[in-house]
Each structure stands twice: as structure tokens, then as C-alpha cells.
Coordinates of C-alpha atoms and ligand atoms in Angstrom, one line a residue:
M1 CA 0.8 -11.9 3.9
R2 CA 0.6 -15.7 4.1
R3 CA 1.8 -16.2 7.6
K4 CA 0.3 -14.9 10.8
Q5 CA 1.8 -11.5 11.6
S6 CA -0.2 -10.3 14.5
G7 CA -0.1 -10.7 18.1
T8 CA 3.5 -11.5 18.8
T9 CA 5.5 -8.7 20.3
A10 CA 9.1 -8.8 21.2
R11 CA 11.0 -6.7 23.7
L12 CA 14.4 -5.2 22.9
I13 CA 16.3 -3.8 25.7
V14 CA 19.0 -1.6 24.4
P15 CA 22.2 -3.0 26.0
G16 CA 23.6 -1.0 28.8
V17 CA 26.8 -0.4 26.9
L18 CA 24.8 1.3 24.2
A19 CA 22.9 3.4 26.7
L20 CA 26.3 4.5 28.1
A21 CA 27.5 5.3 24.7
F22 CA 24.5 7.4 24.1
L23 CA 25.0 9.3 27.4
W24 CA 28.6 9.9 26.4
F25 CA 27.4 11.2 23.0
A26 CA 24.8 13.4 24.7
R27 CA 27.4 14.9 26.9
A28 CA 29.9 15.2 24.2
T29 CA 27.5 17.3 22.1
H30 CA 26.4 19.4 25.1
L31 CA 22.7 18.8 24.6
P32 CA 20.4 20.6 27.0
R33 CA 19.3 17.9 29.5
L34 CA 16.0 18.9 30.9
A35 CA 14.8 17.1 34.0
A36 CA 11.3 15.7 34.2
A37 CA 8.8 17.8 35.9
P38 CA 8.1 16.3 39.4
D39 CA 4.5 15.4 38.6
Q40 CA 5.4 13.6 35.4
P41 CA 6.2 9.9 35.2
A42 CA 9.8 9.3 34.3
L43 CA 9.1 7.1 31.3
V44 CA 7.2 8.3 28.2
T45 CA 6.3 6.2 25.2
L46 CA 6.6 7.3 21.6
S47 CA 4.8 4.9 19.3
I48 CA 6.2 5.1 15.8
V49 CA 3.9 3.6 13.1
G50 CA 5.3 2.9 9.7
T51 CA 3.6 2.6 6.4
S52 CA 5.3 2.1 3.0
D53 CA 4.8 1.2 -0.6
L54 CA 1.1 2.0 -0.4
H55 CA 1.1 2.2 -4.2
G56 CA -2.2 4.1 -4.2
A57 CA -4.2 1.5 -2.3
A58 CA -6.6 3.9 -0.6
F59 CA -9.4 1.3 -0.4
P60 CA -9.6 -2.2 1.0
R61 CA -9.2 -5.3 -1.2
N62 CA -10.9 -8.5 0.1
G63 CA -11.3 -7.0 3.5
L64 CA -7.6 -6.1 3.8
G65 CA -6.1 -2.6 4.0
G66 CA -7.7 0.7 3.1
L67 CA -6.8 4.0 4.6
P68 CA -10.0 4.5 6.6
L69 CA -9.4 1.2 8.4
L70 CA -5.7 2.0 8.9
A71 CA -6.8 5.3 10.5
G72 CA -9.0 3.3 12.8
Y73 CA -5.9 1.4 14.1
V74 CA -3.9 4.7 14.5
N75 CA -6.8 6.3 16.3
N76 CA -6.9 3.5 18.9
L77 CA -3.1 3.8 19.3
R78 CA -3.4 7.6 19.7
A79 CA -6.1 7.1 22.4
A80 CA -3.7 4.8 24.2
R81 CA -0.8 7.2 24.1
A82 CA -3.1 10.1 25.0
S83 CA -4.0 8.3 28.2
D84 CA -0.4 7.6 29.2
G85 CA 1.1 11.0 28.2
G86 CA 2.9 9.6 25.2
A87 CA 2.6 10.3 21.5
V88 CA 2.2 8.6 18.1
L89 CA 4.5 9.5 15.1
L90 CA 3.1 8.3 11.7
I91 CA 5.8 7.8 9.1
D92 CA 5.5 6.8 5.5
S93 CA 8.5 5.4 3.6
G94 CA 7.6 6.2 0.0
D95 CA 6.2 4.7 -3.2
T96 CA 3.0 6.1 -2.0
F97 CA 1.1 7.1 -5.1
Q98 CA 1.8 5.0 -8.2
G99 CA -0.5 2.0 -8.4
D100 CA -4.3 2.0 -8.0
V101 CA -6.4 4.0 -10.4
E102 CA -7.9 6.3 -7.8
S103 CA -4.5 7.5 -6.8
N104 CA -3.0 7.5 -10.3
L105 CA -5.8 9.5 -11.9
S106 CA -5.5 12.1 -9.2
E107 CA -1.7 12.0 -9.4
G108 CA -1.7 11.0 -5.7
A109 CA -3.9 13.8 -4.5
V110 CA -6.5 11.5 -3.0
I111 CA -3.8 9.9 -0.8
V112 CA -2.4 13.2 0.4
D113 CA -5.9 14.3 1.3
A114 CA -6.2 11.2 3.5
Y115 CA -2.6 11.5 4.9
N116 CA -3.3 15.1 5.9
A117 CA -6.4 14.0 7.8
M118 CA -4.5 11.1 9.4
R119 CA -2.0 13.7 10.6
Y120 CA 1.1 12.0 9.2
T121 CA 4.4 13.2 10.7
A122 CA 6.6 12.9 7.6
E123 CA 7.2 10.8 4.5
A124 CA 10.2 9.7 2.5
V125 CA 10.2 10.1 -1.3
G126 CA 10.4 6.7 -3.1
N127 CA 11.5 5.9 -6.7
H128 CA 7.9 5.5 -8.0
D129 CA 6.9 8.9 -6.6
F130 CA 8.6 10.4 -9.7
D131 CA 6.4 8.3 -12.0
F132 CA 3.7 10.8 -12.8
G133 CA 6.1 13.3 -14.4
S134 CA 4.6 16.8 -15.0
V135 CA 1.2 17.9 -13.8
D136 CA -1.7 16.6 -15.7
S137 CA -4.5 18.6 -17.4
P138 CA -8.1 18.1 -16.0
T139 CA -8.5 15.5 -18.7
A140 CA -5.5 13.5 -17.5
R141 CA -3.2 14.6 -20.3
Q142 CA 0.4 15.3 -19.2
L143 CA 1.0 19.0 -19.6
P144 CA 4.4 20.2 -20.8
G145 CA 6.6 21.6 -18.1
D146 CA 8.6 20.4 -15.0
L147 CA 8.9 16.7 -15.1
R148 CA 8.9 16.6 -11.3
G149 CA 5.7 18.8 -11.3
A150 CA 3.3 16.1 -10.0
L151 CA 5.6 15.1 -7.1
K152 CA 6.1 18.8 -6.2
A153 CA 2.4 19.3 -6.3
R154 CA 1.9 16.5 -3.8
A155 CA 4.6 17.9 -1.5
A156 CA 3.0 21.3 -1.7
Q157 CA -0.4 19.8 -0.8
A158 CA 0.9 17.9 2.2
R159 CA 0.7 19.4 5.7
Y160 CA 3.7 17.2 6.7
P161 CA 7.2 17.3 5.1
F162 CA 8.5 15.1 2.3
L163 CA 12.0 14.0 3.2
A164 CA 14.8 13.2 0.7
A165 CA 18.3 13.8 2.3
N166 CA 20.2 11.8 -0.3
L167 CA 18.5 13.1 -3.4
I168 CA 21.1 15.4 -4.9
D169 CA 20.5 18.2 -7.4
D170 CA 23.4 18.0 -9.9
A171 CA 23.1 21.7 -10.5
T172 CA 23.9 22.6 -6.9
G173 CA 25.5 19.4 -5.6
R174 CA 23.2 19.7 -2.6
P175 CA 20.0 17.9 -1.5
V176 CA 17.0 19.1 -3.5
E177 CA 15.2 22.1 -2.1
W178 CA 11.7 22.1 -3.4
P179 CA 8.7 23.5 -1.4
N180 CA 8.1 21.2 1.6
V181 CA 10.8 18.7 0.4
R182 CA 13.8 18.7 2.7
P183 CA 16.5 16.4 4.1
S184 CA 15.1 16.2 7.6
V185 CA 12.7 17.7 10.2
L186 CA 13.0 18.3 13.9
L187 CA 9.8 18.1 16.0
H188 CA 8.5 17.8 19.5
A189 CA 6.3 14.9 20.7
A190 CA 5.2 14.4 24.3
G191 CA 8.0 16.8 25.4
V192 CA 10.7 14.8 23.5
T193 CA 12.7 16.4 20.7
V194 CA 12.6 14.0 17.7
G195 CA 14.6 14.3 14.4
V196 CA 13.4 12.5 11.3
V197 CA 15.7 12.0 8.3
G198 CA 14.4 10.7 4.9
V199 CA 16.5 8.7 2.4
M200 CA 15.8 6.6 -0.7
T201 CA 17.4 3.4 -2.1
I202 CA 20.7 3.8 -4.0
D203 CA 18.8 2.3 -7.0
A204 CA 15.9 4.8 -6.9
L205 CA 16.6 6.7 -10.1
R206 CA 17.1 3.5 -12.1
S207 CA 13.6 2.3 -11.0
T208 CA 11.4 5.0 -12.4
L209 CA 11.1 6.8 -15.8
A210 CA 14.5 8.1 -16.7
A211 CA 13.2 11.4 -18.2
N212 CA 11.6 12.4 -14.9
V213 CA 14.8 12.2 -12.9
Q214 CA 17.3 13.8 -15.2
G215 CA 19.7 16.1 -13.4
L216 CA 19.3 14.2 -10.1
R217 CA 21.5 11.6 -8.4
V218 CA 21.3 9.6 -5.2
A219 CA 24.1 9.9 -2.6
P220 CA 25.1 6.9 -0.4
L221 CA 22.6 6.3 2.3
G222 CA 24.9 5.6 5.2
A223 CA 27.0 8.7 5.0
T224 CA 24.0 10.9 4.3
I225 CA 22.2 9.5 7.4
A226 CA 25.3 9.9 9.6
T227 CA 25.7 13.5 8.6
E228 CA 22.1 14.5 8.8
A229 CA 21.5 12.7 12.1
S230 CA 24.5 14.3 13.7
K231 CA 23.1 17.7 12.6
L232 CA 19.8 16.8 14.2
R233 CA 21.5 15.7 17.5
A234 CA 23.5 18.9 17.6
A235 CA 20.2 20.8 17.1
G236 CA 18.7 19.0 20.1
A237 CA 17.2 15.8 18.8
E238 CA 16.9 13.2 21.6
V239 CA 15.5 10.5 19.4
V240 CA 16.4 10.1 15.7
V241 CA 14.2 8.2 13.3
V242 CA 15.1 7.5 9.6
A243 CA 12.3 7.2 7.1
S244 CA 13.9 5.0 4.5
H245 CA 12.8 4.0 1.0
A246 CA 15.2 1.2 1.2
G247 CA 14.5 -2.0 3.2
G248 CA 14.9 -5.7 3.7
R249 CA 13.0 -8.9 4.1
C250 CA 12.6 -11.3 6.9
E251 CA 10.3 -14.3 7.4
R252 CA 10.0 -14.4 11.2
F253 CA 9.3 -11.5 13.6
D254 CA 9.4 -13.1 17.1
Q255 CA 13.1 -12.5 17.9
P256 CA 14.3 -9.0 16.9
A257 CA 17.9 -9.9 17.2
D258 CA 17.6 -13.1 15.2
L259 CA 18.3 -12.4 11.5
S260 CA 18.5 -16.0 10.5
S261 CA 15.2 -15.7 8.6
C262 CA 16.3 -12.5 6.8
E263 CA 17.9 -11.8 3.5
S264 CA 21.3 -11.0 4.7
E265 CA 22.2 -8.7 1.8
S266 CA 19.2 -6.5 2.5
E267 CA 20.2 -2.9 1.7
I268 CA 18.9 -1.5 5.0
F269 CA 20.9 -4.0 7.1
Q270 CA 24.1 -2.9 5.4
V271 CA 23.3 0.7 6.0
A272 CA 22.4 0.1 9.7
K273 CA 25.6 -1.9 10.3
G274 CA 27.7 1.0 9.0
L275 CA 26.1 3.7 11.2
P276 CA 27.9 5.0 14.3
H277 CA 26.5 3.5 17.5
S278 CA 23.6 5.3 19.2
L279 CA 23.2 7.9 16.5
V280 CA 20.0 6.5 15.1
D281 CA 17.3 4.9 17.2
V282 CA 14.7 3.7 14.6
I283 CA 14.6 3.1 10.9
A284 CA 11.1 2.9 9.2
A285 CA 12.0 1.0 6.0
G286 CA 10.3 0.3 2.7
H287 CA 10.8 -0.4 -1.0
T288 CA 11.3 -4.1 -1.0
H289 CA 7.6 -4.8 0.0
G290 CA 9.0 -7.1 2.7
G291 CA 8.4 -7.2 6.5
L292 CA 10.8 -6.3 9.3
A293 CA 10.7 -6.0 13.1
H294 CA 14.4 -6.4 13.8
Q295 CA 17.4 -5.0 15.6
V296 CA 20.6 -4.3 13.8
N297 CA 23.5 -2.4 15.4
G298 CA 21.2 -1.3 18.2
I299 CA 18.7 0.2 15.8
G300 CA 15.1 -0.9 15.7
I301 CA 14.1 -1.5 12.0
I302 CA 10.5 -1.8 11.0
Q303 CA 8.9 -2.4 7.6
P304 CA 5.2 -3.2 6.9
F305 CA 5.0 -5.1 3.6
S306 CA 3.1 -3.1 1.0
R307 CA -0.2 -1.7 -0.2
G308 CA -1.4 -0.8 3.2
Q309 CA -2.2 -4.4 4.0
A310 CA -0.2 -4.1 7.2
F311 CA 1.5 -1.4 9.3
S312 CA 4.7 -1.6 11.3
R313 CA 5.3 -0.3 14.8
V314 CA 8.1 0.3 17.3
D315 CA 7.7 1.9 20.7
V316 CA 10.5 4.1 21.9
V317 CA 10.4 4.4 25.7
F318 CA 12.2 7.6 26.7
D319 CA 13.5 8.4 30.2
R320 CA 12.8 12.0 31.1
R321 CA 15.3 11.9 34.0
T322 CA 18.3 10.9 31.9
R323 CA 16.9 12.5 28.7
S324 CA 17.7 9.3 26.8
V325 CA 16.1 6.2 25.3
A326 CA 15.5 3.6 28.0
R327 CA 14.4 0.8 25.6
I328 CA 12.7 0.2 22.3
Q329 CA 10.0 -2.4 21.7
L330 CA 9.4 -3.9 18.3
F331 CA 6.1 -5.3 17.0
A332 CA 5.5 -7.7 14.2
P333 CA 3.8 -6.1 11.2
R334 CA 0.1 -5.9 12.0
R335 CA -2.5 -6.8 9.3
V336 CA -5.0 -4.0 8.5
C337 CA -7.9 -6.4 8.7
A338 CA -11.5 -5.5 9.6
Q339 CA -12.6 -9.0 10.4
P340 CA -10.4 -12.1 10.3
D341 CA -12.2 -15.3 9.6
P342 CA -12.1 -17.2 12.9
I343 CA -11.2 -20.5 11.2
T344 CA -9.0 -19.6 8.2
E345 CA -7.6 -16.3 9.7
N346 CA -8.1 -14.9 6.2
C347 CA -9.4 -11.4 6.1
V348 CA -13.1 -11.2 5.0
P349 CA -15.0 -8.1 4.2
A350 CA -16.7 -6.7 7.3
T351 CA -20.4 -7.1 7.6
A352 CA -22.8 -5.2 9.8
S353 CA -23.1 -8.2 12.1
A354 CA -19.3 -8.9 12.3
V355 CA -17.4 -8.4 15.5
P356 CA -14.7 -5.9 14.6
T357 CA -11.1 -6.7 15.4
K358 CA -9.6 -5.1 18.5
Y359 CA -6.4 -3.0 18.8
E360 CA -5.1 -1.4 22.0
G361 CA -8.2 -2.7 23.8
R362 CA -10.7 -1.0 21.5
A363 CA -12.7 -2.2 18.5
V364 CA -11.1 -1.0 15.2
T365 CA -13.5 0.8 13.0
P366 CA -12.9 2.6 9.7
D367 CA -12.6 6.3 10.3
P368 CA -15.5 8.0 8.4
A369 CA -13.5 11.3 8.3
I370 CA -10.9 9.7 6.0
V371 CA -13.7 8.5 3.7
R372 CA -15.1 12.1 3.6
V373 CA -11.8 13.9 2.8
M374 CA -11.1 11.5 -0.1
A375 CA -14.5 12.1 -1.7
P376 CA -13.9 15.2 -3.8
A377 CA -10.7 13.8 -5.5
L378 CA -12.5 10.5 -5.9
Q379 CA -15.4 12.1 -7.7
R380 CA -13.0 13.7 -10.2
V381 CA -11.4 10.3 -10.9
H382 CA -14.8 8.7 -11.5
T383 CA -15.8 11.4 -13.9
L384 CA -12.6 10.9 -15.9
Q385 CA -13.0 7.1 -15.9
A386 CA -16.5 7.4 -17.4
T387 CA -15.5 9.7 -20.2
T388 CA -16.3 8.0 -23.5
L389 CA -13.9 7.9 -26.4
G390 CA -16.6 7.7 -29.1
V391 CA -16.2 4.0 -29.9
S392 CA -18.2 1.0 -28.8
L393 CA -16.6 -2.5 -29.1
D394 CA -18.7 -5.3 -30.4
V395 CA -16.4 -7.9 -28.8
P396 CA -13.8 -7.7 -26.2
I397 CA -10.2 -7.2 -27.4
R398 CA -7.9 -9.5 -25.5
R399 CA -4.2 -9.4 -24.7
L400 CA -3.7 -13.0 -25.7
G401 CA -4.9 -14.5 -28.9
D402 CA -4.1 -17.9 -30.3
L403 CA -1.0 -16.8 -32.1
G404 CA -0.6 -13.0 -31.5
S405 CA -1.9 -10.4 -29.2
P406 CA -5.0 -8.6 -30.6
L407 CA -4.7 -5.8 -28.0
G408 CA -0.9 -5.6 -28.5
N409 CA -1.6 -5.3 -32.3
L410 CA -4.0 -2.5 -31.6
F411 CA -1.5 -0.6 -29.5
A412 CA 1.2 -1.1 -32.2
E413 CA -1.2 0.1 -34.9
A414 CA -1.9 3.3 -32.9
L415 CA 1.8 3.9 -32.3
R416 CA 2.7 3.4 -35.9
D417 CA -0.1 5.8 -36.9
A418 CA 1.3 8.5 -34.6
V419 CA 4.7 8.5 -36.2
P420 CA 4.8 9.7 -39.8
G421 CA 6.9 7.5 -42.1
A422 CA 7.1 4.6 -39.6
D423 CA 7.4 1.3 -41.3
A424 CA 6.6 -0.9 -38.3
A425 CA 5.6 -0.9 -34.6
V426 CA 6.3 -3.7 -32.2
I427 CA 5.3 -4.2 -28.6
N428 CA 5.8 -7.1 -26.3
N429 CA 3.0 -7.8 -24.0
A430 CA 4.6 -10.9 -22.4
A431 CA 5.2 -9.7 -18.9
R432 CA 2.4 -7.6 -17.6
G433 CA 2.9 -4.9 -20.2
L434 CA -0.8 -4.5 -20.9
W435 CA -2.6 -5.0 -17.6
A436 CA -6.2 -5.7 -18.7
D437 CA -8.3 -6.8 -21.7
L438 CA -10.7 -4.3 -23.2
P439 CA -14.2 -5.4 -22.5
D440 CA -17.0 -5.0 -25.1
G441 CA -19.3 -2.0 -24.9
P442 CA -18.6 1.7 -24.9
M443 CA -14.9 2.5 -24.8
T444 CA -14.1 4.8 -21.9
F445 CA -11.0 6.5 -20.7
G446 CA -11.1 4.4 -17.6
R447 CA -11.0 1.1 -19.5
L448 CA -8.1 2.3 -21.6
Y449 CA -6.4 3.4 -18.4
D450 CA -6.8 0.0 -16.8
V451 CA -4.9 -1.5 -19.8
F452 CA -2.0 0.9 -19.6
P453 CA -1.8 3.1 -16.5
F454 CA 1.8 4.2 -17.1
D455 CA 3.3 7.3 -18.6
N456 CA 5.8 5.6 -20.8
R457 CA 6.6 7.4 -24.0
V458 CA 6.8 6.4 -27.6
V459 CA 10.3 5.6 -29.0
R460 CA 11.3 5.6 -32.6
I461 CA 14.3 3.4 -33.6
T462 CA 16.0 2.5 -36.9
V463 CA 16.6 -1.2 -37.4
T464 CA 17.6 -3.4 -40.3
G465 CA 15.2 -6.1 -41.5
A466 CA 17.6 -8.7 -40.1
E467 CA 17.6 -7.1 -36.6
L468 CA 13.8 -6.9 -36.5
G469 CA 13.5 -10.5 -37.7
R470 CA 15.9 -11.8 -35.1
W471 CA 14.0 -9.9 -32.3
V472 CA 10.6 -11.3 -33.5
A473 CA 12.1 -14.8 -33.8
A474 CA 13.6 -14.5 -30.3
E475 CA 10.2 -13.5 -28.9
I476 CA 8.5 -16.5 -30.6
R477 CA 11.3 -18.8 -29.5
Q478 CA 10.6 -17.8 -25.9
G479 CA 7.1 -19.1 -26.2
R480 CA 5.7 -15.6 -26.0
R481 CA 4.2 -15.3 -29.5
G482 CA 0.8 -14.6 -28.0
G483 CA 2.4 -11.6 -26.4
L484 CA 3.7 -10.0 -29.5
G485 CA 1.9 -6.9 -31.0
I486 CA 2.9 -5.9 -34.5
S487 CA 1.8 -3.3 -37.0
G488 CA 3.1 -2.6 -40.5
V489 CA 4.8 -5.9 -40.9
A490 CA 3.5 -9.4 -41.5
V491 CA 5.3 -12.3 -39.9
R492 CA 5.6 -15.7 -41.4
A493 CA 7.0 -18.2 -38.9
G494 CA 8.3 -21.6 -39.7
C495 CA 10.6 -24.4 -38.5
L496 CA 13.9 -25.3 -40.1
A497 CA 16.4 -27.8 -39.0
D498 CA 18.2 -25.2 -36.9
G499 CA 15.1 -23.9 -35.2
I500 CA 12.5 -21.2 -35.6
H501 CA 12.8 -19.0 -38.6
V502 CA 10.7 -15.9 -39.6
D503 CA 10.1 -14.0 -42.8
L504 CA 9.0 -10.4 -42.6
L505 CA 6.8 -8.9 -45.2
R506 CA 5.5 -5.4 -45.6
T507 CA 1.7 -5.5 -45.2
V508 CA 1.4 -4.9 -49.0
G509 CA 3.1 -8.3 -49.5
R510 CA 6.6 -7.1 -50.5
P511 CA 9.3 -9.0 -48.6
I512 CA 11.5 -7.1 -46.2
H513 CA 15.2 -7.9 -46.9
D514 CA 17.8 -8.3 -44.2
E515 CA 19.7 -5.2 -45.2
D516 CA 16.5 -3.0 -45.5
R517 CA 16.5 -0.1 -43.0
L518 CA 13.2 0.4 -41.2
L519 CA 11.8 3.1 -39.0
A520 CA 10.2 1.2 -36.1
V521 CA 8.2 2.5 -33.2
T522 CA 7.9 0.9 -29.7
I523 CA 7.3 1.8 -26.1
G524 CA 10.1 3.4 -24.1
A525 CA 11.8 1.5 -21.4
P526 CA 12.3 1.2 -18.5
T527 CA 8.7 0.2 -18.0
L528 CA 7.2 -0.1 -14.6
S529 CA 5.4 -3.3 -15.4
G530 CA 8.0 -5.8 -16.6
S531 CA 9.7 -6.4 -19.9
L532 CA 7.4 -4.6 -22.2
A533 CA 8.8 -4.1 -25.6
S534 CA 12.4 -3.7 -24.5
P535 CA 14.0 -1.8 -27.3
A536 CA 17.5 -2.9 -26.1
P537 CA 17.9 -5.7 -28.7
L538 CA 16.9 -3.2 -31.3
G539 CA 19.5 -0.6 -30.5
G540 CA 18.9 0.5 -27.0
V541 CA 17.4 3.9 -27.7
G542 CA 15.8 5.6 -24.7
P543 CA 12.7 7.7 -24.6
T544 CA 13.0 11.3 -25.2
E545 CA 11.4 13.9 -22.9
N546 CA 9.1 15.3 -25.4
A547 CA 7.9 12.1 -27.1
P548 CA 4.2 11.5 -26.9
I549 CA 2.8 9.4 -24.0
V550 CA 1.8 6.0 -25.2
R551 CA -1.7 6.0 -23.6
E552 CA -2.4 9.4 -25.0
V553 CA -1.5 8.2 -28.5
V554 CA -3.9 5.2 -28.1
E555 CA -6.6 7.5 -26.7
D556 CA -6.3 9.8 -29.7
W557 CA -6.4 6.8 -32.0
F558 CA -9.6 5.6 -30.5
R559 CA -11.2 9.1 -30.8
R560 CA -10.2 9.2 -34.5
L561 CA -11.4 5.6 -35.0
G562 CA -14.9 6.6 -33.9
R563 CA -15.2 8.2 -37.3
L564 CA -13.7 5.3 -39.2
A565 CA -15.2 2.0 -40.2
Q566 CA -15.2 -1.0 -37.8
G567 CA -13.1 -2.8 -40.3
R568 CA -10.1 -0.8 -39.3
L569 CA -10.3 -2.1 -35.8
D570 CA -10.6 -5.7 -37.0
D571 CA -7.7 -5.2 -39.4
A572 CA -5.6 -3.8 -36.6
T573 CA -6.3 -6.5 -34.0
H574 CA -6.3 -9.6 -36.1
R575 CA -2.8 -9.4 -37.4
S576 CA -0.8 -12.3 -36.0
P577 CA 2.3 -14.3 -37.0
E578 CA 1.3 -16.7 -39.8
Y579 CA 2.2 -20.3 -39.6
A580 CA 2.3 -22.5 -42.7
D581 CA 0.1 -25.2 -41.2
A582 CA -0.8 -26.9 -37.9
Q583 CA 2.4 -28.9 -38.1
T584 CA 4.5 -25.7 -38.1
V585 CA 2.5 -24.4 -35.1
D586 CA 3.4 -27.6 -33.2
C587 CA 7.0 -27.4 -34.2
V588 CA 7.3 -23.8 -33.1
A589 CA 5.6 -24.6 -29.8
L590 CA 8.1 -27.5 -29.3
N591 CA 11.0 -25.3 -30.0
A592 CA 9.9 -22.6 -27.6
S593 CA 11.9 -22.6 -24.4
G594 CA 9.0 -23.4 -22.1
R595 CA 8.3 -19.9 -20.7
S596 CA 4.7 -20.2 -22.0
Q597 CA 1.8 -17.9 -22.3
S598 CA 0.4 -19.2 -19.0
R599 CA 3.0 -17.1 -17.3
V600 CA 1.4 -14.1 -18.9
A601 CA -2.1 -15.1 -18.0
S602 CA -1.2 -15.7 -14.3
A603 CA 0.6 -12.5 -13.8
S604 CA -0.9 -10.4 -11.0
P605 CA -2.3 -7.2 -12.5
H606 CA -1.8 -5.3 -9.2
R607 CA 1.8 -5.9 -8.4
A608 CA 4.1 -3.1 -9.2
T609 CA 7.8 -3.4 -9.2
P610 CA 9.3 -2.2 -5.9
Ligands
LIG701 ZN1 10.4 1.5 -4.3

């Protein structure tokens, strides 16, 4: 979002040879070829607007984005198409729900409420759309049951289809058939028959919580699109659009055919290059959080960055006489900005006196209807956030202490407490594992949720004293000692001639020997937020379906703590690796590889993995 993305449009004339190929294709498949009514203009425009990777960003941040304002742009475009007899198709390319708290605590319901009111056409399912697992209770506890329950509930709530043509159910060998989740949809817009296919990246199921996608696999995108698009053509589709939770990344948007500013290995380029000519007209891409307005193999590919801060658009100009696409016109991703600062071009929050930005010749104003439809789900979220956990903190508990992580220690303590017989708990807060400090004052569910918004589960692993020691030493060696959270074990770190060395002691002071076997507890990977407590070096055990949810364990711990002395909290948070003296601290710091704590401190709390 650093460079100017608005204003420039580029025209793409489908080469004559491709148009001929399409005519051949249309004839070959015996499509009905309706002539235009005599009083209609020959050309009609379908404006296809793409959103993707919203990640729950329903509301603007620093004047940028927000669904009510996005709806304002779409409303203006719809007015323009209404005046020339065309139509607007609104396509989302997935990773819609996981991200901001308003969406997460409603499991995406607040977003679907808005999308319904915005009259979306269809959306592709993305990898993070599986993140919520089963349906939550009204108190935001995950209920036992179908681990795809939350996603299915969103699809059932939507008045537009969820598309997932290459998501295969292992049990049937066919695309999943859940209510309102299907491979494709055929629809009519301004008298044109349009087919929309949805697909997800080949890596989708490796980029979400493993337990939630058991029994599913992802089929290759190219072959799936070719098969499904051919079916749609045979069923009468005159324009085929792919909603793709797979994408690419380019830096410039002024020349659609010029890919020199693009990442050439982009997944969606490879897919587009492999498709038969003239089978697909448009791909609305996503997943990489990049921007696209490019032409590959005659296909117009658009992608809008992420978090609703911009939208993408391509116009398909359709010739009613020949019943074929006359040309497509690609637009650079357009920022969703209420009021650009005239000098810096940065987006600033709109004020009453501000002159609103214009789109399609009209002032863009946030649509109050979208604000209204989101209100009930939002109210439920605010009530949840304000729920107190029965504890008040005298001082903030921070992620990073001088030597250890007070908040990491607290999480480790809660995890160890939850597993009877556990000797130790370890978590690594180095790379955005815990997303916020806990402020002082009454402890609420909302504050805990801000720290750990994910549904990762508790994992138990058996390790030797030597293995645990090596892992802790490796973490300290990487300069991440402030990110380490430990419970049940005291760490004494020192410097020897061959580098950093740690001794582990049980908290009662007895040493832990190399050959001792320990039951340790940590957070199940993969995490959605970086390299939090990777158990891989400790034996690579994955989370189990029925293991407790980490956040729920910590929530329960706080509720119990309310009846315990404050000393328990101090004990839990102040445990850090011990260093013999200041000289040792310096030596350890010198031996650390340079990936310092500042990397932790500067990590953006709002960036999810694609
Ligand atoms: Zn994604």
C-alpha cells in the first residue's frame, strides 16, 4: 500500500486470434447464440469487483478500508452499470474471517451479515476459513463436534455460494458437498450467462490447523478449473470467472501484459499459463496479499492486496451480437480510502468537513445499511469482550522481560497446570506468538483474546533432560531468551568456551539429568502467527483433535486464580533463565546470533500469515 494504486487504468484488447478461438469454441460446443434485441446496445459491460484476504477487517484502520466504505464504492459502480444496462459481480477470494476480533469472536458472522447486505455474488474458500474449527458456545468456547462446523455455519448463513471445486473429500473422492458449498455456480447478469468456479491454493491444508482439515485434500488447480469451466461452458456460460484463493504479486499495474515487475513463480500465473485458450476470461485471485491487474494467456487476473484496504476490478465488455467477449479492461487495485491527504496521499480518517473521494463520478460515502446489519453480531462480541475473569492485575504483564517472558511464563504455568503429572511447560513467544501484553486492571475475556486469538491446542510430549536443555539453549543462542516462557523448570544459563550452556533444575532445586524423561506441555503447531513453541525439535508431536484449546486453558486458570493469592501470579510470571552474573549476561548476548528481541517488539500484531 506504499505506492499509488489509483487512477491508472489500462486497456486490454483480447487479440483477434483469441476471439476467433472463442468463436470456434462456442460453435464447437453448440452454445445457444441469442441475438441482441434490436433496441439494446450491442455492447454490455460486466464490472467484476474482487476482494480477498479480508481477514475480518470489517472496520477502517487509519481511514483505510472498512466494509461500509467498500460498499460505498460498489454502490457507485452499481449506479454506473445500472445507467448503461450492465451489471456488477462482487467476488471474494477467501481468507475472509480469521483476523480482527470482531470477526473472530463471531466466527465470521459479522462479515457474512455485511456481505449479504452488499449482495456478494460468490466467494472462494481459503485456508484460514477453516481456522475456527467447530461451532463455539455463546461464551466463545469451542463445542465438541464437526471441526468444519464454523465454516459450514458461515456458508449456511450466506445468501451467496461458497465455492471450492478442488477441495476433495477423501471419503467420496469428489469435491465437498456441504450446504451452500459447491464447485461452481451459473448465473445471469445483464442478460449474459456467467459461470464462476472457486479454487484454493495447493498449499491450503498445510496453512491452517491440521485437525480441522483431516479427511480433506486439495486437487491441482489447473485441471480442476479446466474441467469445471468446460462444464460451465457446456451448460451455457458465455463468460467464465475463477474465484481463486491462490495468487501472485506484482509491483506495477500500468501495463497488463508486462509481467516484469511480477514474481514470475506466482502460483496463479502458472495455473493461468496451463489453461486452454479462451476457456476462462477472468481470475479474481488472492492468498498472497499481493496486488495484480495483469493479463496471462489471455486471462485478466486481478488481486486486491489484503484486509479490505483496496479492491480489484476488471470490466468484461460483452458483445450481444456475437455472444462473445469483445474486450476486457483491467484496473489497478483501488484503495478504499475516505479521504486521501492532498499532500502526502496518505489516507486520513474522514471528518465532517472533508471532501469525500470520488468514484465513478460520485462522492464515495460509507453505506449506513452495512453498519446497521453488522450491529447485532457486533453487540454480542462487545459483551463477550467485557466479560470479567475475576482477577484484577496490579501491574501489566508483558511479553518481553529483561531475561524471560513474564506473559510466556504465565501461559506455560497455565498449560502445565492443565496436564496432570506434567513436569514442564515451554512456549516460545519469539515470533508473534503472543500478540499483546496484558494491561493492568480488571482481567477480561477480550484482553486475553487479544493476547492469543487462535484456537491452537495443548500438546503433551515426552522429552529427555538433554533434549529439553538443547532446545532451551538453542532458543537462548538465537537471542530470543526474552521470548521464552517456562514453567516447572528453572534454567541456569552460562558461557563456556564452546558457547552457551544451560543447566535445568526442577523448581524444587533438584537437578534434571540428561537421561531423565520429562512429560512436557507446549502449544500445538502449526500456529497461525509464526514460530510459536515449535515442538518439532522436541519430537514433532502434532496436536490431537480433542486436546484442550490453549486460550480456554488460560481462561480457566485465570478464573481459578481469582480465588488464589496474588503471589501465585508473581511466582508464575517472574520465572526467567538465571545468569550467574552480569558478565554472563553479556557473554550470552554476544554469543546470540543477532536475531534480537527487537525483532519481536517490532512485529506487526495485525499481520496474519497468508
Ligand atoms: Zn490464504
